[in-house]
Structures are given as structure tokens and as C-alpha cells.
């Protein structure tokens, strides 16, 4: 069992080679990338201590992304399920419609600081792509988004956003034509253009520095939540924090401020898509996109194909930081099928005013399973990390309607 | 340490030319075909590199991706690769063969088991694209212990300090990446600049054999003649793709191409 280090932020618990718990992460990349990522690491370490930069970030979060996202109780759902109190941290209310807005914005700010004029990123659901495109436009950067052709067609509304914001959307037609291929192609683009391009990786994956930047940016969510909880309850109550896991960036942001709490006090529950579930199905450790991580592979070590209705979850790997949280026993991981996520969407939208995208619908599904088994004094908070508009067409195909 | 790789460079040097090194993907487009190709071109080669196909090759361009895809579609496995190497070495025991791949394939197989298999099948060297300095120190040692040459890469982005460390810890061969790119793109830098980088590396330790690779084609190869060795990969893979598309025999076409490449450097 791996032990977490006390009083060390989760992202900083790596050794000098970028490994967490001697097992996850690292920098498995081409020699060409070594210098650029080393430069980026130095820049990031400087910026995260730089008051002026932090102020700039906070200003962007406040004025450009709209500030603190709401936290509220779902009275109807709580009553309906008849167990734990259910609360929603509605990150989807952010300008940009998903948590990806935080690290897209931070990446654009870092790109600016680095003096590079080009920024490139991968996207599956299109949430990161869209937010990166918007941030790039705001900061006058040239933006390229790599996206699998299957995702371009199933997440069309977000593709339109990207193009309207002036980004070039590069279709990736290799392999399964989904996120895994988009990330690979984006990394290739970086290998070939690292002298003038900043790489913005769409989740907490990749070589050490990329996952650090990502999780550092999304942790805004838990900073807000902690304050909101104290305001509401006067203390941090006995909690279960439920979050969907694709690469794992939203969960890391949602959990970051609560890592040091005992798990009996604040339990962390990650929900994967059933057929893209390396953390909850005992997948082996493999090296994908520059890092060692729990990842679905075949016996030969080739990266396995995944299946999920949700483009944002259709990815065989997982953040090295989730490997660390799993092996240290700090978080636990489960999964939900397409069907369960759809059923959750149906129930939630019947009872409440929120309209989650397919990704957080998986988290809601676990909440629905769990709440009835718990007491009234138990508090569940779900990170509603993405807006449903992008999946409207899929919901209509699958359920026959999209609620008002 | 067995000296097949050093000997290959020496032999080429004697003829006053760079060593010619091919890169093809093992199993492209079938196991037997890839062996036939290698057997046929080996008379014009000094060293053969064989790619271990992986389905997430983040440092490869389209041509090598296509080759890897074909090989995987036809069911190549790591154990097949070792068997094919053995068959190749049976008829050409002194022709050095270097396996090149991504660390995931080795990690999944188990480092020690992988090296043992390399040794018994006759692999002379290894290039692991995404296992760079200093993370490769232990693996390089393991290779050394088993008389396998671990080939490190140096890129245009590599700092001088790092370059010196890489060269100090390197075995008999070093791979210089010509331009900032994945495999298979055109040379982005002038020949002059590439040769300047090459000379810079050579000067640090002249006894190391430094080869240049990435983006070398029939058109550019003769301009780089002054190097210890030149690797041609994507151009060959492209020829296999073209042959298959035009329903021609890749063995004869690739052999012709390699002969032409050889003629340009003698
Ligand atoms: C709304 C939303 N949630 C979750 C995810 C999954 O990614 P991650 O686990 O990194 O948050 C995505 C990915 O695109 C997303 O758009």
C-alpha cells in the first residue's frame, strides 16, 4: 500500500523523476520533448509562487469565467431517494460550461507567459477544446484542437463553438477515432512544434508537468466548495464527494482540498464509464501518453479500445494521481453503464432544474445508488461538472426527449 | 560486449561511406513478408532496425503509423518478433539487428524477460523511443550486462549539458534526430545546420558512432554522407504502403529503393 505524504499537495508528491508512489507517472516521452517540458516545469513552478500571476489567474476566474459556481441542496431528489442529503456543486454554471474552463484558461495564461504564440490541445467531449479556443481568442493566441472524427460528429455543438472562436479543429481519423487518438496526435504535433507551441493536455494525464498544471487549475472547485460547506454547515460535515472520472481532472479539482481528511470523514468516490474503467476494474499499470497509470490494455500490452456513450469518458487510461489515490486507499472507484447514466439523467432532470451532460450523469448514477442506503445526517456532494446541451442529440436518440 | 554494431561501422568506414541503416516495422504487412523484405534488403544494409509495433505511437508520423497498423492487424506479437529475429540471424549472423519500440511493450512483457529474449534471439541493440535520459539509466545497464547496445537519442532541443551526460552514458551508437519532428516529416532544417549539429555531437566524443535519422529520403541522403551512419525509415515504409496500394510486390520495390539509397552514399 502506498502512503500519501502529509502536508504536501497531491500534485507535489512525486520524486525527481516525476513518479508518484514509485509507480505512477514519470516522463515517458521522446527526447525532443524533454527540454520543452523542463522549461515548462520551471515556468510553472515560478508562476505558482508569483503573486502577480496568481492575481491574474483569480481575476480571470472571477471576471472571465464568472466567479464562484453555485452550491445547493437538491431537495426533491433528497426526498425522493429518502436517505442522505444530496447537494450539488454546480460547476457547469461556469462560463464555459465545464471545469475544463479552469485549466484551459490557466494553460492560455501560461502560454502567454512563455512567450509562445501557438497553443494546441486535445479534446473528447469538446469541453476542453471549446474552452481552450475561447481562452486563446481572449488572449490572442493561435489555437489548434485535435479531436477524433467520431467525437467531432457526436459532439458537434462544441465543434461549432471552437470554430466560431477561431480555432482550427484538426480531425483525427486513426485508431478508434476518439480521445485516445486525439491525445496521441496532439502530442505528435507538439513533438514537431515544441519550439513555438504550448501543449495544453485536456486532462490530468501526460508527462508530469501536464498533469500538475491541470490538477492545480481545477482545484479552484474544492477551494470554493470548502468555503461553501463551512458557510452552510458551520464545519466540514461527514461527506461523500462523488465525481465522474474520464482522465480525472474534475475529480482531482473537486477533491484536492479534502485529501488530508480521514476517509471516514470525507469519502472520495470516483465513477468511471463501465467499458472505460481502468480504476474500477483492476486494470494493470501501463504506459500511455507519457505516464505510467492504470490503463486498459490487451495481453500483448496494446492499448485497448473503450466504449462509452460519453465522449469525455471514452478513454482507456487514467490520471497517475488517481492511481496514487487508489493505491493509497484514499479514494474508491466504481463505474456506471451508459444505461445507468441515462436513467440518472432522466430522474435528475425530472426532479431538479439541472441538466448534466453525459459525463456527470455517471456521477449522479452512483449518487442515486448510494443515497438510499445512508442516513439523513450523511451529506453527499456531486460535482455536476458539465452542461447537457452538447449531448442533447444523444439524449433525444436514447430517451426520446430533452427536458426544457 | 559483442561487437557486431561497432564492426558494421568499421566496415563502412573502411569503404569511406556512412553505414546504411534501414527501419521497417516487424510484421509489416505480414510476419513472413517483413522477414522477406529484411532478408532481401540486408545485402545493401549495414544495420537493420526493426520496429516493434505499438498502437499508441506518439512519436511516429503517418507512414510508420500505417506500417504498425498493418502489422498489428495481421496479428504480430512480441514473441513472433523474437522468432523472426532468430530466423533472420540464422542466415545472417553477422548483420546487426536493432529493435526499436515504445517502453510500454517492454514494460508489459517485463524488462528482464524482454532482455533475456532479446539475447537468445540475437538482438544486437535496442532503441526505446520514450525512455530517455536519465530515466533510462537502469535499463541501459541491464542491456549492457547482456551485451545489448542501448541506443540513446539526441534531439535538436537537447541542451549541451544534457547532451554531454547522454554521450557519457551512451554505448557504442548514438542516434541524432535531424529536426524537431516525429518520424517521417520533411527535414525542417538546412543540411548545413544538421551537419553542424552532428559535428558538435561528434566533437564531444569522437569514438561514438553517431547516426542521423528522421526525414531522410532518396533526395537528401547523399548530402549527409559525412555522418557515421544514416537511418532511412519512413521513406521505406511509404514504399511498402505504395506497393500494397498498387498491388505490387513490396519485397522487390523496397529492395530497389534500398539499392538506390546505397548507391547515393558510396
Ligand atoms: C463535463 C465533463 N466531465 C468530465 C469529463 C472527463 O474528464 P475528466 O475526468 O478529466 O474530468 C469531461 C471530459 O471532456 C467533461 O467534458
PDB file of C-alpha atoms and ligand atoms in Angstrom, chain A residues 98-100 125 127 202-204 244-251 312-313 357 359-360 385-386 390, ligand 1:
ATOM      1  CA  UNK A  98     -17.477  22.672 -17.564  1.00  0.00           C
ATOM      2  CA  UNK A  99     -14.480  22.503 -15.221  1.00  0.00           C
ATOM      3  CA  UNK A 100     -12.276  22.370 -18.297  1.00  0.00           C
ATOM      4  CA  UNK A 125     -16.301  15.804 -25.349  1.00  0.00           C
ATOM      5  CA  UNK A 127     -15.432  20.899 -23.435  1.00  0.00           C
ATOM      6  CA  UNK A 202      -7.017  18.126 -21.769  1.00  0.00           C
ATOM      7  CA  UNK A 203      -6.997  16.163 -18.534  1.00  0.00           C
ATOM      8  CA  UNK A 204      -4.697  15.313 -15.627  1.00  0.00           C
ATOM      9  CA  UNK A 244     -17.092  11.218 -12.621  1.00  0.00           C
ATOM     10  CA  UNK A 245     -13.681  10.101 -13.912  1.00  0.00           C
ATOM     11  CA  UNK A 246     -12.559  10.321 -17.525  1.00  0.00           C
ATOM     12  CA  UNK A 247      -8.914  11.286 -17.289  1.00  0.00           C
ATOM     13  CA  UNK A 248      -9.718  12.520 -13.832  1.00  0.00           C
ATOM     14  CA  UNK A 249      -9.243  16.293 -13.906  1.00  0.00           C
ATOM     15  CA  UNK A 250     -12.588  17.295 -12.463  1.00  0.00           C
ATOM     16  CA  UNK A 251     -12.352  14.765  -9.618  1.00  0.00           C
ATOM     17  CA  UNK A 312     -15.387  12.586 -22.379  1.00  0.00           C
ATOM     18  CA  UNK A 313     -15.130   9.210 -20.670  1.00  0.00           C
ATOM     19  CA  UNK A 357     -24.021  16.279 -19.627  1.00  0.00           C
ATOM     20  CA  UNK A 359     -20.196  12.683 -18.020  1.00  0.00           C
ATOM     21  CA  UNK A 360     -21.604  13.914 -14.696  1.00  0.00           C
ATOM     22  CA  UNK A 385     -19.150  19.287 -13.885  1.00  0.00           C
ATOM     23  CA  UNK A 386     -20.689  19.728 -17.344  1.00  0.00           C
ATOM     24  CA  UNK A 390     -23.721  19.207 -26.031  1.00  0.00           C
TER      25      UNK A 390
HETATM   26  C1  LIG C   1     -18.181  17.675 -18.335  1.00  0.00           C
HETATM   27  C2  LIG C   1     -17.058  16.702 -18.312  1.00  0.00           C
HETATM   28  N1  LIG C   1     -16.854  15.960 -17.231  1.00  0.00           N
HETATM   29  C3  LIG C   1     -15.875  15.066 -17.159  1.00  0.00           C
HETATM   30  C4  LIG C   1     -15.029  14.847 -18.209  1.00  0.00           C
HETATM   31  C5  LIG C   1     -13.978  13.796 -18.076  1.00  0.00           C
HETATM   32  O1  LIG C   1     -12.701  14.281 -17.917  1.00  0.00           O
HETATM   33  P1  LIG C   1     -12.064  14.442 -16.501  1.00  0.00           P
HETATM   34  O2  LIG C   1     -12.156  13.148 -15.790  1.00  0.00           O
HETATM   35  O3  LIG C   1     -10.646  14.817 -16.790  1.00  0.00           O
HETATM   36  O4  LIG C   1     -12.778  15.500 -15.774  1.00  0.00           O
HETATM   37  C6  LIG C   1     -15.185  15.609 -19.364  1.00  0.00           C
HETATM   38  C7  LIG C   1     -14.282  15.433 -20.493  1.00  0.00           C
HETATM   39  O5  LIG C   1     -14.333  16.009 -21.503  1.00  0.00           O
HETATM   40  C8  LIG C   1     -16.226  16.550 -19.424  1.00  0.00           C
HETATM   41  O6  LIG C   1     -16.438  17.295 -20.507  1.00  0.00           O
END
